[in-house]
CSV table of C-alpha atoms in Angstrom, one decimal:
chain,number,residue,atom,x,y,z
D,1,MET,CA,19.8,30.8,-11.9
D,2,LEU,CA,16.3,29.4,-12.2
D,3,ARG,CA,17.6,25.8,-12.0
D,4,GLY,CA,17.5,26.0,-8.2
D,5,LEU,CA,13.9,27.4,-8.4
D,6,TYR,CA,12.8,24.4,-10.4
D,7,THR,CA,14.6,22.0,-8.1
D,8,ALA,CA,13.0,23.5,-5.0
D,9,ALA,CA,9.5,23.5,-6.6
D,10,SER,CA,9.9,19.8,-7.5
D,11,GLY,CA,10.9,19.1,-3.9
D,12,MET,CA,7.8,20.8,-2.6
D,13,ILE,CA,5.6,18.8,-4.9
D,14,ALA,CA,7.3,15.5,-3.8
D,15,GLN,CA,6.9,16.4,-0.1
D,16,GLN,CA,3.3,17.3,-0.6
D,17,ARG,CA,2.7,13.9,-2.1
D,18,ARG,CA,4.5,12.3,0.8
D,19,HIS,CA,2.5,14.4,3.3
D,20,ASP,CA,-0.8,13.3,1.7
D,21,THR,CA,0.3,9.6,1.8
D,22,VAL,CA,1.2,9.8,5.5
D,23,THR,CA,-2.0,11.6,6.5
D,24,ASN,CA,-4.0,9.0,4.6
D,25,ASN,CA,-2.3,6.3,6.6
D,26,ILE,CA,-3.0,8.1,9.9
D,27,SER,CA,-6.7,8.6,9.0
D,28,ASN,CA,-6.9,4.8,8.5
D,29,ILE,CA,-5.2,3.6,11.6
D,30,HIS,CA,-8.4,2.2,12.9
D,31,THR,CA,-9.6,0.8,9.5
D,32,PRO,CA,-9.7,-3.1,9.7
D,33,GLY,CA,-7.3,-4.7,7.3
D,34,TYR,CA,-5.8,-1.4,6.0
D,35,LYS,CA,-2.3,-1.7,4.7
D,36,GLN,CA,0.2,1.2,5.1
D,37,ASN,CA,1.1,3.1,1.9
D,38,ASN,CA,4.6,4.6,1.4
D,39,ALA,CA,5.4,7.3,-1.1
D,40,VAL,CA,8.5,6.5,-3.2
D,41,THR,CA,10.6,9.4,-4.5
D,42,ARG,CA,13.5,9.5,-6.9
D,43,SER,CA,15.7,12.1,-8.5
D,44,PHE,CA,15.4,13.2,-12.1
D,45,PRO,CA,18.2,11.8,-14.3
D,46,GLU,CA,21.6,13.3,-13.4
D,47,MET,CA,23.5,15.5,-15.9
D,48,LEU,CA,27.2,15.7,-16.3
D,49,LEU,CA,28.5,19.3,-16.1
D,50,SER,CA,31.6,20.3,-18.0
D,51,MET,CA,33.6,23.5,-18.3
D,52,THR,CA,33.2,25.1,-21.7
D,53,GLY,CA,33.9,28.4,-23.4
D,54,VAL,CA,37.5,28.8,-22.0
D,55,GLU,CA,39.9,29.5,-24.8
D,56,ASN,CA,42.9,27.1,-25.1
D,57,ALA,CA,41.5,25.1,-22.2
D,58,LYS,CA,41.0,21.4,-22.5
D,59,HIS,CA,37.7,19.8,-21.7
D,60,THR,CA,37.1,19.6,-18.0
D,61,SER,CA,34.3,17.8,-16.2
D,62,ILE,CA,33.0,19.6,-13.1
D,63,GLY,CA,30.7,16.8,-11.8
D,64,ARG,CA,27.2,15.5,-11.8
D,65,TRP,CA,24.1,17.7,-11.1
D,66,THR,CA,20.7,16.5,-10.1
D,67,SER,CA,17.9,18.7,-11.2
D,68,GLY,CA,15.2,17.7,-8.7
D,69,VAL,CA,13.1,15.0,-7.3
D,70,PHE,CA,9.6,13.6,-8.0
D,71,ALA,CA,7.2,11.3,-6.4
D,72,GLU,CA,7.4,8.1,-8.5
D,73,GLU,CA,4.7,5.9,-7.0
D,74,SER,CA,3.1,4.7,-3.8
D,75,LEU,CA,3.8,1.2,-2.5
D,76,SER,CA,1.6,-0.7,0.0
D,77,ILE,CA,3.2,-2.6,2.9
D,78,HIS,CA,1.4,-5.9,3.1
D,79,LEU,CA,2.6,-7.0,6.5
D,80,GLN,CA,0.4,-8.8,9.0
D,81,GLY,CA,-1.5,-6.4,11.3
D,82,ASP,CA,-2.4,-7.2,15.0
D,83,LEU,CA,-5.7,-8.8,15.7
D,84,THR,CA,-8.4,-7.4,17.9
D,85,GLN,CA,-11.1,-9.6,19.4
D,86,THR,CA,-14.6,-8.3,18.7
D,87,ASN,CA,-16.7,-11.4,19.6
D,88,GLN,CA,-18.9,-10.5,16.6
D,89,SER,CA,-19.7,-13.6,14.5
D,90,SER,CA,-19.6,-11.5,11.3
D,91,ASP,CA,-16.0,-10.4,11.9
D,92,PHE,CA,-13.1,-12.4,10.4
D,93,ALA,CA,-9.4,-11.9,10.5
D,94,LEU,CA,-6.8,-13.4,8.3
D,95,ILE,CA,-3.4,-14.6,9.7
D,96,SER,CA,-1.0,-15.0,6.8
D,97,ASN,CA,2.5,-16.3,7.4
D,98,ILE,CA,3.3,-18.1,4.1
D,99,GLU,CA,6.7,-19.7,3.9
D,100,VAL,CA,8.8,-20.2,0.8
D,101,GLU,CA,11.2,-23.1,0.8
D,102,GLY,CA,14.8,-21.9,1.0
D,103,LEU,CA,14.0,-18.3,1.9
D,104,ALA,CA,13.8,-16.4,5.2
D,105,PHE,CA,11.7,-13.3,5.1
D,106,ASP,CA,12.7,-10.3,7.2
D,107,ALA,CA,10.5,-7.8,9.1
D,108,SER,CA,9.8,-5.9,5.9
D,109,GLY,CA,8.4,-9.1,4.2
D,110,LYS,CA,11.2,-9.6,1.7
D,111,ALA,CA,14.0,-12.2,1.3
D,112,ILE,CA,17.3,-12.0,-0.7
D,113,GLY,CA,18.3,-15.3,-2.3
D,114,PRO,CA,21.9,-16.6,-2.8
D,115,ASP,CA,21.9,-15.0,-6.3
D,116,GLY,CA,20.8,-11.6,-4.9
D,117,GLU,CA,17.3,-11.9,-6.3
D,118,VAL,CA,14.7,-10.2,-4.1
D,119,THR,CA,11.5,-12.1,-3.3
D,120,PHE,CA,8.5,-10.7,-1.5
D,121,GLN,CA,6.5,-12.8,0.9
D,122,PRO,CA,3.3,-14.1,-0.6
D,123,GLN,CA,0.1,-12.9,1.2
D,124,ALA,CA,-3.4,-14.3,1.6
D,125,PHE,CA,-6.5,-12.2,0.9
D,126,PHE,CA,-10.3,-12.6,1.1
D,127,THR,CA,-11.7,-12.9,-2.5
D,128,VAL,CA,-14.6,-10.6,-3.2
D,129,GLN,CA,-16.7,-9.4,-6.2
D,130,ASP,CA,-17.5,-5.7,-6.3
D,131,PRO,CA,-20.9,-4.3,-7.5
D,132,ALA,CA,-19.5,-4.1,-11.1
D,133,GLY,CA,-18.7,-7.8,-11.1
D,134,GLU,CA,-14.9,-7.4,-10.9
D,135,ILE,CA,-12.8,-9.7,-8.7
D,136,ARG,CA,-11.0,-7.9,-5.9
D,137,TYR,CA,-8.9,-8.9,-2.9
D,138,THR,CA,-9.1,-7.5,0.6
D,139,ARG,CA,-7.9,-8.1,4.2
D,140,GLY,CA,-10.9,-6.2,5.7
D,141,GLY,CA,-13.0,-8.9,7.3
D,142,LYS,CA,-16.0,-6.9,8.7
D,143,PHE,CA,-18.7,-8.7,6.9
D,144,THR,CA,-22.5,-8.4,6.9
D,145,VAL,CA,-25.3,-10.7,5.9
D,146,THR,CA,-28.2,-9.4,3.7
D,147,GLY,CA,-31.8,-10.4,4.1
D,148,ASP,CA,-31.3,-12.9,1.3
D,149,GLY,CA,-28.4,-14.5,3.2
D,150,PHE,CA,-25.5,-13.2,1.0
D,151,LEU,CA,-22.2,-12.5,2.8
D,152,MET,CA,-21.0,-9.1,1.9
D,153,THR,CA,-18.2,-6.6,2.8
D,154,SER,CA,-18.9,-3.1,4.2
D,155,ASP,CA,-18.6,-1.6,0.7
D,156,GLY,CA,-21.3,-3.9,-0.8
D,157,SER,CA,-19.0,-6.5,-2.4
D,158,ASN,CA,-19.9,-10.1,-2.4
D,159,VAL,CA,-17.6,-12.5,-0.5
D,160,LEU,CA,-16.8,-15.4,-2.8
D,161,GLY,CA,-16.7,-19.1,-1.9
D,162,THR,CA,-14.3,-21.7,-3.3
D,163,ASN,CA,-16.8,-22.4,-6.1
D,164,GLY,CA,-16.2,-18.9,-7.4
D,165,ALA,CA,-19.8,-17.8,-6.6
D,166,PRO,CA,-21.0,-15.3,-4.0
D,167,ILE,CA,-21.6,-17.0,-0.6
D,168,GLN,CA,-25.2,-17.4,0.3
D,169,LEU,CA,-26.2,-18.9,3.6
D,170,PRO,CA,-29.1,-21.2,3.8
D,171,ALA,CA,-32.5,-19.7,4.6
D,172,GLY,CA,-32.9,-19.0,8.3
D,173,VAL,CA,-29.3,-19.6,9.1
D,174,GLY,CA,-27.2,-16.8,10.5
D,175,LEU,CA,-23.5,-16.5,11.3
D,176,ASP,CA,-24.3,-16.6,15.0
D,177,SER,CA,-25.2,-20.3,14.7
D,178,LEU,CA,-22.2,-21.2,12.5
D,179,VAL,CA,-18.6,-22.1,13.2
D,180,LEU,CA,-15.7,-21.6,10.9
D,181,THR,CA,-13.4,-24.6,10.7
D,182,GLU,CA,-9.6,-24.6,10.0
D,183,ASP,CA,-10.1,-25.1,6.3
D,184,GLN,CA,-12.5,-22.1,6.2
D,185,ARG,CA,-15.7,-24.2,6.0
D,186,PHE,CA,-18.9,-23.2,7.8
D,187,THR,CA,-20.5,-25.8,10.1
D,188,ASP,CA,-23.6,-25.7,12.3
D,189,ALA,CA,-23.6,-26.2,16.0
D,190,ASN,CA,-23.6,-30.0,15.5
D,191,GLY,CA,-20.6,-29.9,13.3
D,192,THR,CA,-22.5,-30.5,10.0
D,193,ASP,CA,-21.0,-28.9,6.9
D,194,ILE,CA,-23.5,-26.5,5.3
D,195,GLY,CA,-21.6,-26.5,2.0
D,196,VAL,CA,-20.1,-23.0,2.3
D,197,GLN,CA,-16.3,-22.4,2.2
D,198,LEU,CA,-14.5,-19.1,2.1
D,199,MET,CA,-12.2,-18.6,-0.9
D,200,ILE,CA,-8.8,-17.4,0.4
D,201,SER,CA,-6.5,-16.4,-2.4
D,202,ARG,CA,-2.7,-16.5,-2.3
D,203,ILE,CA,-1.0,-13.6,-4.0
D,204,GLU,CA,2.6,-14.5,-4.9
D,205,ASN,CA,3.8,-10.9,-5.1
D,206,PRO,CA,1.5,-8.5,-3.3
D,207,ASN,CA,3.4,-5.5,-4.8
D,208,ASN,CA,1.7,-6.3,-8.1
D,209,LEU,CA,-1.6,-5.3,-6.5
D,210,VAL,CA,-3.1,-1.8,-7.1
D,211,ARG,CA,-5.1,-0.1,-4.4
D,212,GLN,CA,-8.7,0.2,-5.5
D,213,GLY,CA,-10.3,1.9,-2.6
D,214,ASN,CA,-12.5,0.7,0.4
D,215,GLY,CA,-9.6,-1.7,1.3
D,216,ASN,CA,-9.8,-3.5,-2.0
D,217,PHE,CA,-7.0,-4.4,-4.4
D,218,ARG,CA,-6.8,-5.5,-8.0
D,219,PHE,CA,-4.2,-6.6,-10.4
D,220,ALA,CA,-2.9,-3.9,-12.8
D,221,ALA,CA,-2.9,-6.5,-15.6
D,222,ASP,CA,-4.0,-10.1,-16.1
D,223,ASP,CA,-0.6,-11.5,-15.4
D,224,GLY,CA,-1.0,-11.5,-11.6
D,225,GLU,CA,0.0,-14.7,-9.9
D,226,VAL,CA,-2.9,-15.8,-7.7
D,227,ARG,CA,-4.3,-19.1,-6.7
D,228,PRO,CA,-6.5,-20.6,-3.9
D,229,THR,CA,-4.6,-21.4,-0.8
D,230,VAL,CA,-4.0,-25.1,0.2
D,231,ALA,CA,-3.5,-26.9,3.4
D,232,GLY,CA,-0.2,-26.4,5.2
D,233,GLU,CA,0.5,-22.8,4.0
D,234,ARG,CA,0.2,-21.3,7.5
D,235,ILE,CA,-2.9,-19.4,6.8
D,236,GLU,CA,-5.7,-19.1,9.4
D,237,VAL,CA,-9.0,-17.3,9.5
D,238,ARG,CA,-10.4,-16.4,13.0
D,239,GLN,CA,-14.0,-15.7,13.5
D,240,GLY,CA,-14.8,-12.9,16.0
D,241,TYR,CA,-11.6,-11.0,15.3
D,242,VAL,CA,-10.6,-8.2,12.9
D,243,GLU,CA,-7.1,-7.4,11.7
D,244,ARG,CA,-6.0,-3.9,12.6
D,245,SER,CA,-4.1,-1.7,10.2
D,246,ASN,CA,-0.4,-2.2,10.1
D,247,VAL,CA,0.3,1.6,10.3
D,248,ASP,CA,2.9,2.5,12.9
D,249,PRO,CA,1.5,5.7,14.6
D,250,ALA,CA,4.9,6.8,16.0
D,251,GLN,CA,6.7,6.4,12.7
D,252,ALA,CA,3.8,8.0,10.8
D,253,SER,CA,4.1,11.1,13.1
D,254,VAL,CA,7.9,11.3,12.4
D,255,ASP,CA,7.3,11.0,8.7
D,256,LEU,CA,4.7,13.7,8.8
D,257,MET,CA,6.9,16.2,10.6
D,258,SER,CA,9.8,15.3,8.3
D,259,ALA,CA,7.6,16.0,5.2
D,260,VAL,CA,6.4,19.3,6.6
D,261,ARG,CA,9.9,20.5,7.4
D,262,ALA,CA,11.3,19.5,4.0
D,263,TYR,CA,8.4,21.3,2.4
D,264,GLU,CA,9.1,24.4,4.4
D,265,ALA,CA,12.8,24.3,3.5
D,266,ASN,CA,12.1,24.2,-0.2
D,267,GLN,CA,9.5,26.9,0.3
D,268,LYS,CA,12.2,29.2,1.8
D,269,VAL,CA,14.3,28.7,-1.3
D,270,ILE,CA,11.5,29.7,-3.6
D,271,GLN,CA,10.8,32.8,-1.4
D,272,PHE,CA,14.5,33.8,-1.7
D,273,TYR,CA,14.4,33.4,-5.5
D,274,ASP,CA,11.1,35.5,-5.6
D,275,GLN,CA,12.7,38.3,-3.6
D,276,SER,CA,15.9,38.3,-5.7
D,277,LEU,CA,13.9,38.4,-9.0
D,278,GLN,CA,11.8,41.2,-7.6
D,279,LYS,CA,14.9,43.2,-6.7
D,280,ALA,CA,16.2,42.6,-10.2
D,281,VAL,CA,13.0,43.8,-11.8
D,282,ASN,CA,13.1,47.0,-9.6
D,283,GLU,CA,16.7,47.7,-10.6
D,284,VAL,CA,15.8,47.3,-14.3
D,285,GLY,CA,12.9,49.7,-13.9
D,286,ARG,CA,15.2,52.4,-12.5
D,287,ILE,CA,17.5,52.3,-15.5
């Protein structure tokens, strides 16, 4: 009898996780470079039910029974977000549309090869170094310049150049007087290269990234496939723009209502079990 209680309880926990994920997406709709997060659920291993205890009856299979569901993990959707023009020289937006020979990626950013193998579209990221000295990757391009000329993200991480060191602008030079070229180099008003170039990293499979907070990602292990981007990879950085989050407000609202209703449905089941068990306790008390 309690199997249904446990199944409903696991459903409530899974829907709570889904609800939290969707509300986090909604709260970050206006966060530059934010990537939508989706909660992935799966059922517990199925069990094969058989009829037993019947004298002189042969073994009979009844069917399969699933004992519940659980929230397995959360996956980020690394699709390109729309751009918003800010006209701020410290704002930068990445446009990443990397192609892989022989593959055509769909709207979800994946392609299925002739052998059925699924390949996810590589994505480009700004490369930063957090205050602890760890390498991180981000699409949030709202940068600031410190008094010492260091280019930093909003959370205090250093933006790295192609030399692997934090970018530091020459003394007395601000972003207002600099222009970013197609190969992510900074030049002055006269077109003179000042020796600073943004490091844009190509992540072969963005699903290997782990959300770190403040729009930053890291690799779960050291086996992540990452390398600097090269010419011809259809990657562009626009100055004076920011990339909006790729959260779909309409779909997020639908997912939120769906999670709430599924939670309530499982809650009703648990209330029914609670009332039934209470009646049983009362009946036992009368005997």
